[in-house]
Amino acid sequence: MAEQQQPAKKQRTHPPYELLYHPGIPGRGEFVRLAFEVAGVPYADIANEDKDGGGYSTVQEICMNKNTTSDDGTNPPIFSPPALRVPGAGRDGKAVVISQTPNILSYLGGRLGLVPEEGEEGRFYVQQIALTALDLNDEVHDTHHPIAVMKYYEEQKEEALKKAEDVRENRIPKYLSYFERQLQWNREVGKGKFLVGDKITYADTTVWQVLDGISFAFPNEIEMRRKEFKELFQFYDDLKEEKGIKEYLASERRLPYSMGIFRHYPELDRQ
Ligand SMILES: N[C@@H](CCC(=O)N[C@@H](CS)C(=O)NCC(=O)O)C(=O)O
């Protein structure tokens, strides 16, 4: 990857965070990238930045290894990417390696200033919204792989058509309605333009990424839903202009969608 300019550093010093994820796709790594980018905190995207130097082998070794431990033996095994490695943050100066997207976001939330500062419940509100957005992420993935993750889309196309129809007609509007109600609630109670409180949190970036992904996967469907969920899509459009996000979206670090979670098969979209 040519361009590896990281966001400007904030005052607080941060450890050299490392994102361990598959190369070349946004995938679930994107939820973690967005958190760093909006916070303006540097991170290394190991598989994409160190392509020739074996970055992806590092990811495979740590995240897809059949051995019982990951990294230098102090961390438990990892089931699958994404994972976050934080050199020096563990016991005896060793690295901490943790996985599961919402778990990583929760670890980073306080450290990157992406959760409300006051009141424990605010952190749980942020996490419940992120978890819900990630549920939608999974349901959308299943529209092209409803039967078997290891089989090709073409081998499950008939079921995919039925699954996509249900997700588009029933599930997407249910989720969008929830996100929009959350925005309305926060405008009243939290007095903010974001999903929780008056500052951007990882709930905002996570919901944004799923909205962006479904807009890519189902452009016809989302064009229609925009009219129904005006406030939510205003939030989506506005967030693209937020400091950190705007620069990131224009950079080469933002990877294009391809054969990952969000895929565009025209036949699965509204006809
Ligand atoms: N719930 C996990 C799901 C992780 C996951 O499905 N990772 C994908 C890449 S996005 C993977 O490589 N999975 C391998 C597998 O499930 O066998 C998370 O949110 O991190």
Short mmCIF file of C-alpha atoms and ligand atoms in Angstrom, two decimals:
data_model
loop_
_atom_site.label_atom_id
_atom_site.label_comp_id
_atom_site.label_asym_id
_atom_site.label_seq_id
_atom_site.Cartn_x
_atom_site.Cartn_y
_atom_site.Cartn_z
CA MET A 1 0.00 0.00 0.00
CA ALA A 2 1.57 3.25 -1.13
CA GLU A 3 0.03 5.74 1.21
CA GLN A 4 0.65 5.05 4.85
CA GLN A 5 0.34 8.51 6.33
CA GLN A 6 -1.32 8.10 9.67
CA PRO A 7 -3.61 10.64 11.30
CA ALA A 8 -2.00 13.42 13.29
CA LYS A 9 -1.11 12.31 16.81
CA LYS A 10 -3.08 13.57 19.76
CA GLN A 11 -1.43 14.75 22.95
CA ARG A 12 -1.84 11.50 24.85
CA THR A 13 0.77 8.88 24.06
CA HIS A 14 -0.53 5.61 22.74
CA PRO A 15 1.04 2.20 22.39
CA PRO A 16 1.86 1.00 18.86
CA TYR A 17 -1.51 -0.60 18.16
CA GLU A 18 -1.61 -3.34 15.53
CA LEU A 19 -4.67 -4.48 13.64
CA LEU A 20 -4.45 -8.12 12.58
CA TYR A 21 -6.84 -8.78 9.73
CA HIS A 22 -7.10 -10.23 6.20
CA PRO A 23 -5.50 -8.03 3.52
CA GLY A 24 -7.29 -6.25 0.68
CA ILE A 25 -10.86 -6.05 2.04
CA PRO A 26 -12.60 -3.74 4.51
CA GLY A 27 -14.34 -6.66 6.27
CA ARG A 28 -14.71 -6.61 10.02
CA GLY A 29 -11.32 -4.93 10.25
CA GLU A 30 -13.05 -1.78 9.04
CA PHE A 31 -14.89 -1.27 12.32
CA VAL A 32 -11.53 -1.15 14.09
CA ARG A 33 -9.85 1.02 11.43
CA LEU A 34 -12.65 3.58 11.66
CA ALA A 35 -12.25 3.81 15.43
CA PHE A 36 -8.54 4.63 15.10
CA GLU A 37 -9.10 7.00 12.20
CA VAL A 38 -11.80 9.08 13.86
CA ALA A 39 -9.78 9.22 17.08
CA GLY A 40 -6.68 10.34 15.17
CA VAL A 41 -4.63 7.60 16.81
CA PRO A 42 -1.97 5.77 14.76
CA TYR A 43 -2.18 2.02 14.19
CA ALA A 44 -0.47 -0.48 11.95
CA ASP A 45 -2.69 -2.48 9.60
CA ILE A 46 -0.27 -5.38 9.58
CA ALA A 47 -1.45 -7.41 6.54
CA ASN A 48 -1.93 -4.39 4.29
CA GLU A 49 1.13 -2.40 5.27
CA ASP A 50 3.68 -5.16 5.37
CA LYS A 51 2.58 -7.10 2.29
CA ASP A 52 6.06 -8.01 1.10
CA GLY A 53 7.50 -8.40 4.56
CA GLY A 54 5.07 -11.18 5.47
CA GLY A 55 2.45 -9.14 7.29
CA TYR A 56 -0.26 -11.59 6.39
CA SER A 57 1.78 -14.54 7.66
CA THR A 58 1.88 -12.78 11.01
CA VAL A 59 -1.91 -12.49 10.94
CA GLN A 60 -2.26 -16.15 10.01
CA GLU A 61 0.20 -17.25 12.64
CA ILE A 62 -1.57 -15.36 15.40
CA CYS A 63 -5.22 -15.52 14.34
CA MET A 64 -5.59 -18.70 12.31
CA ASN A 65 -3.18 -21.01 14.03
CA LYS A 66 -4.21 -24.41 15.35
CA ASN A 67 -1.80 -24.12 18.27
CA THR A 68 -3.11 -23.38 21.70
CA THR A 69 -1.58 -19.97 22.20
CA SER A 70 -1.19 -16.87 20.09
CA ASP A 71 1.74 -14.50 19.81
CA ASP A 72 4.57 -15.17 22.26
CA GLY A 73 2.67 -17.73 24.29
CA THR A 74 1.20 -15.43 26.90
CA ASN A 75 -2.11 -14.87 25.15
CA PRO A 76 -4.88 -17.43 24.65
CA PRO A 77 -5.74 -18.74 21.15
CA ILE A 78 -7.61 -16.58 18.69
CA PHE A 79 -10.55 -18.06 16.76
CA SER A 80 -10.45 -15.75 13.76
CA PRO A 81 -9.44 -12.25 12.61
CA PRO A 82 -9.82 -9.41 13.41
CA ALA A 83 -7.53 -9.23 16.41
CA LEU A 84 -5.78 -6.36 18.09
CA ARG A 85 -2.20 -6.69 19.29
CA VAL A 86 -0.88 -4.15 21.73
CA PRO A 87 2.87 -4.60 22.24
CA GLY A 88 3.98 -3.88 25.77
CA ALA A 89 0.47 -3.73 27.22
CA GLY A 90 0.51 -7.20 28.77
CA ARG A 91 2.19 -8.74 31.80
CA ASP A 92 5.97 -8.39 32.04
CA GLY A 93 5.99 -5.97 29.14
CA LYS A 94 4.61 -8.53 26.71
CA ALA A 95 1.88 -7.94 24.15
CA VAL A 96 -1.85 -8.21 24.71
CA VAL A 97 -3.74 -9.93 21.88
CA ILE A 98 -7.54 -9.83 21.90
CA SER A 99 -10.19 -10.68 19.33
CA GLN A 100 -13.91 -10.39 18.49
CA THR A 101 -14.79 -7.08 16.85
CA PRO A 102 -17.05 -5.68 19.60
CA ASN A 103 -14.57 -6.80 22.23
CA ILE A 104 -11.77 -4.93 20.45
CA LEU A 105 -13.99 -1.85 20.17
CA SER A 106 -14.84 -2.04 23.83
CA TYR A 107 -11.11 -2.30 24.73
CA LEU A 108 -10.32 0.71 22.56
CA GLY A 109 -13.39 2.77 23.46
CA GLY A 110 -12.06 4.41 26.63
CA ARG A 111 -8.46 4.49 25.40
CA LEU A 112 -9.34 6.34 22.19
CA GLY A 113 -11.95 8.61 23.77
CA LEU A 114 -14.78 6.98 21.85
CA VAL A 115 -17.18 6.36 24.73
CA PRO A 116 -18.95 8.86 26.99
CA GLU A 117 -16.68 9.99 29.79
CA GLU A 118 -19.31 10.14 32.49
CA GLY A 119 -21.71 7.47 33.65
CA GLU A 120 -21.08 3.77 33.27
CA GLU A 121 -24.35 3.23 31.42
CA GLY A 122 -23.17 5.35 28.48
CA ARG A 123 -20.53 2.74 27.67
CA PHE A 124 -23.17 0.03 27.66
CA TYR A 125 -25.42 2.08 25.39
CA VAL A 126 -22.53 2.46 22.97
CA GLN A 127 -21.77 -1.26 23.10
CA GLN A 128 -25.41 -2.33 22.64
CA ILE A 129 -25.70 -0.21 19.51
CA ALA A 130 -22.40 -1.52 18.11
CA LEU A 131 -23.49 -5.10 18.84
CA THR A 132 -26.78 -4.49 17.06
CA ALA A 133 -25.04 -3.00 14.03
CA LEU A 134 -22.73 -6.04 13.95
CA ASP A 135 -25.78 -8.33 14.06
CA LEU A 136 -27.05 -6.58 10.94
CA ASN A 137 -23.58 -6.96 9.43
CA ASP A 138 -23.87 -10.73 9.97
CA GLU A 139 -27.39 -10.95 8.56
CA VAL A 140 -26.28 -9.13 5.43
CA HIS A 141 -23.33 -11.49 5.06
CA ASP A 142 -25.76 -14.40 5.19
CA THR A 143 -27.74 -13.04 2.21
CA HIS A 144 -24.98 -14.28 -0.11
CA HIS A 145 -23.97 -17.25 2.06
CA PRO A 146 -27.21 -18.52 3.61
CA ILE A 147 -26.27 -22.22 3.63
CA ALA A 148 -22.54 -22.74 3.88
CA VAL A 149 -19.70 -20.32 4.53
CA MET A 150 -17.22 -22.58 2.74
CA LYS A 151 -19.29 -22.95 -0.43
CA TYR A 152 -19.45 -20.49 -3.33
CA TYR A 153 -22.33 -18.06 -3.65
CA GLU A 154 -23.23 -19.70 -6.97
CA GLU A 155 -23.81 -23.00 -5.15
CA GLN A 156 -26.43 -21.42 -2.86
CA LYS A 157 -27.95 -18.84 -5.14
CA GLU A 158 -31.51 -20.08 -4.90
CA GLU A 159 -31.48 -19.84 -1.11
CA ALA A 160 -29.59 -16.55 -1.31
CA LEU A 161 -32.43 -14.99 -3.31
CA LYS A 162 -34.94 -15.95 -0.61
CA LYS A 163 -32.69 -14.88 2.23
CA ALA A 164 -31.89 -11.52 0.62
CA GLU A 165 -35.56 -10.81 0.04
CA ASP A 166 -36.36 -11.39 3.69
CA VAL A 167 -33.37 -9.38 4.93
CA ARG A 168 -34.21 -6.45 2.63
CA GLU A 169 -37.93 -6.43 3.26
CA ASN A 170 -38.08 -7.26 6.95
CA ARG A 171 -34.77 -7.10 8.72
CA ILE A 172 -33.12 -3.99 7.27
CA PRO A 173 -36.12 -1.72 7.98
CA LYS A 174 -36.37 -3.09 11.51
CA TYR A 175 -32.70 -2.28 12.20
CA LEU A 176 -32.89 1.12 10.47
CA SER A 177 -35.94 2.03 12.49
CA TYR A 178 -34.05 1.16 15.69
CA PHE A 179 -31.00 3.25 14.73
CA GLU A 180 -33.23 6.17 13.83
CA ARG A 181 -35.12 5.92 17.11
CA GLN A 182 -31.78 5.88 18.91
CA LEU A 183 -30.79 9.12 17.16
CA GLN A 184 -34.11 10.70 18.13
CA TRP A 185 -33.71 9.54 21.72
CA ASN A 186 -30.23 11.02 21.93
CA ARG A 187 -31.35 14.30 20.48
CA GLU A 188 -33.89 14.57 23.31
CA VAL A 189 -32.05 12.94 26.21
CA GLY A 190 -28.37 13.22 25.33
CA LYS A 191 -28.76 16.55 23.56
CA GLY A 192 -26.46 15.37 20.82
CA LYS A 193 -26.39 14.82 17.08
CA PHE A 194 -24.71 11.43 17.52
CA LEU A 195 -26.13 8.11 18.70
CA VAL A 196 -25.01 8.47 22.32
CA GLY A 197 -24.05 11.66 24.15
CA ASP A 198 -22.65 14.79 22.56
CA LYS A 199 -19.39 13.36 21.15
CA ILE A 200 -18.70 10.79 18.49
CA THR A 201 -18.37 7.22 19.78
CA TYR A 202 -17.64 3.87 18.20
CA ALA A 203 -21.40 3.30 18.05
CA ASP A 204 -21.51 6.04 15.38
CA THR A 205 -18.64 4.67 13.33
CA THR A 206 -19.93 1.10 13.56
CA VAL A 207 -23.48 1.96 12.51
CA TRP A 208 -22.06 4.20 9.77
CA GLN A 209 -19.95 1.37 8.35
CA VAL A 210 -22.92 -1.01 8.21
CA LEU A 211 -25.06 1.67 6.52
CA ASP A 212 -22.29 2.20 4.03
CA GLY A 213 -21.94 -1.52 3.40
CA ILE A 214 -25.63 -2.11 2.83
CA SER A 215 -25.73 0.91 0.50
CA PHE A 216 -23.06 -0.85 -1.56
CA ALA A 217 -24.72 -4.26 -1.42
CA PHE A 218 -28.31 -3.15 -2.06
CA PRO A 219 -28.26 0.26 -3.80
CA ASN A 220 -31.86 0.06 -5.02
CA GLU A 221 -33.18 -0.99 -1.65
CA ILE A 222 -31.29 1.72 0.22
CA GLU A 223 -32.27 4.44 -2.22
CA MET A 224 -35.87 3.63 -1.32
CA ARG A 225 -35.19 3.35 2.41
CA ARG A 226 -33.49 6.74 2.43
CA LYS A 227 -36.90 8.33 1.92
CA GLU A 228 -38.31 6.39 4.86
CA PHE A 229 -35.40 6.97 7.29
CA LYS A 230 -34.45 10.54 6.44
CA GLU A 231 -32.93 11.41 9.78
CA LEU A 232 -30.77 8.31 9.89
CA PHE A 233 -29.39 8.86 6.40
CA GLN A 234 -28.77 12.51 7.19
CA PHE A 235 -26.63 11.26 10.07
CA TYR A 236 -24.91 8.87 7.64
CA ASP A 237 -24.17 11.66 5.14
CA ASP A 238 -23.02 14.07 7.86
CA LEU A 239 -20.65 11.58 9.44
CA LYS A 240 -18.65 11.39 6.21
CA GLU A 241 -17.65 15.01 6.87
CA GLU A 242 -16.43 14.42 10.44
CA LYS A 243 -12.80 15.16 11.12
CA GLY A 244 -10.78 12.00 10.72
CA ILE A 245 -13.45 10.20 8.71
CA LYS A 246 -13.38 12.61 5.79
CA GLU A 247 -9.59 12.34 5.41
CA TYR A 248 -9.69 8.59 5.84
CA LEU A 249 -12.38 8.04 3.21
CA ALA A 250 -10.29 10.01 0.72
CA SER A 251 -7.14 8.04 1.52
CA GLU A 252 -5.82 4.80 0.09
CA ARG A 253 -6.16 3.20 3.49
CA ARG A 254 -9.91 2.98 2.87
CA LEU A 255 -10.19 -0.26 0.90
CA PRO A 256 -12.90 -0.84 -1.72
CA TYR A 257 -15.64 -3.43 -1.16
CA SER A 258 -15.16 -6.61 -3.14
CA MET A 259 -15.70 -10.23 -2.12
CA GLY A 260 -16.07 -9.69 1.58
CA ILE A 261 -19.08 -9.25 3.84
CA PHE A 262 -20.75 -6.62 1.67
CA ARG A 263 -21.05 -7.80 -1.93
CA HIS A 264 -23.08 -6.37 -4.72
CA TYR A 265 -25.03 -9.05 -6.59
CA PRO A 266 -27.69 -7.12 -8.57
CA GLU A 267 -30.10 -10.07 -8.46
CA LEU A 268 -30.19 -9.93 -4.64
CA ASP A 269 -31.16 -6.26 -4.63
CA ARG A 270 -34.68 -4.84 -4.97
CA GLN A 271 -35.76 -5.32 -8.59
N1 LIG B 1 -17.81 -12.55 15.67
C1 LIG B 1 -16.50 -12.41 15.12
C2 LIG B 1 -16.54 -12.93 13.71
C3 LIG B 1 -15.16 -13.03 13.13
C4 LIG B 1 -15.17 -13.53 11.70
O1 LIG B 1 -16.15 -14.09 11.20
N2 LIG B 1 -14.05 -13.31 11.01
C5 LIG B 1 -13.93 -13.66 9.61
C6 LIG B 1 -13.34 -12.54 8.84
S1 LIG B 1 -14.39 -11.11 8.88
C7 LIG B 1 -13.05 -14.88 9.50
O2 LIG B 1 -11.92 -14.83 9.05
N3 LIG B 1 -13.62 -16.00 9.88
C8 LIG B 1 -13.00 -17.28 9.77
C9 LIG B 1 -13.95 -18.35 10.24
O3 LIG B 1 -15.00 -18.02 10.82
O4 LIG B 1 -13.64 -19.52 10.03
C10 LIG B 1 -16.09 -10.93 15.17
O5 LIG B 1 -16.98 -10.07 15.25
O6 LIG B 1 -14.91 -10.62 15.16
#
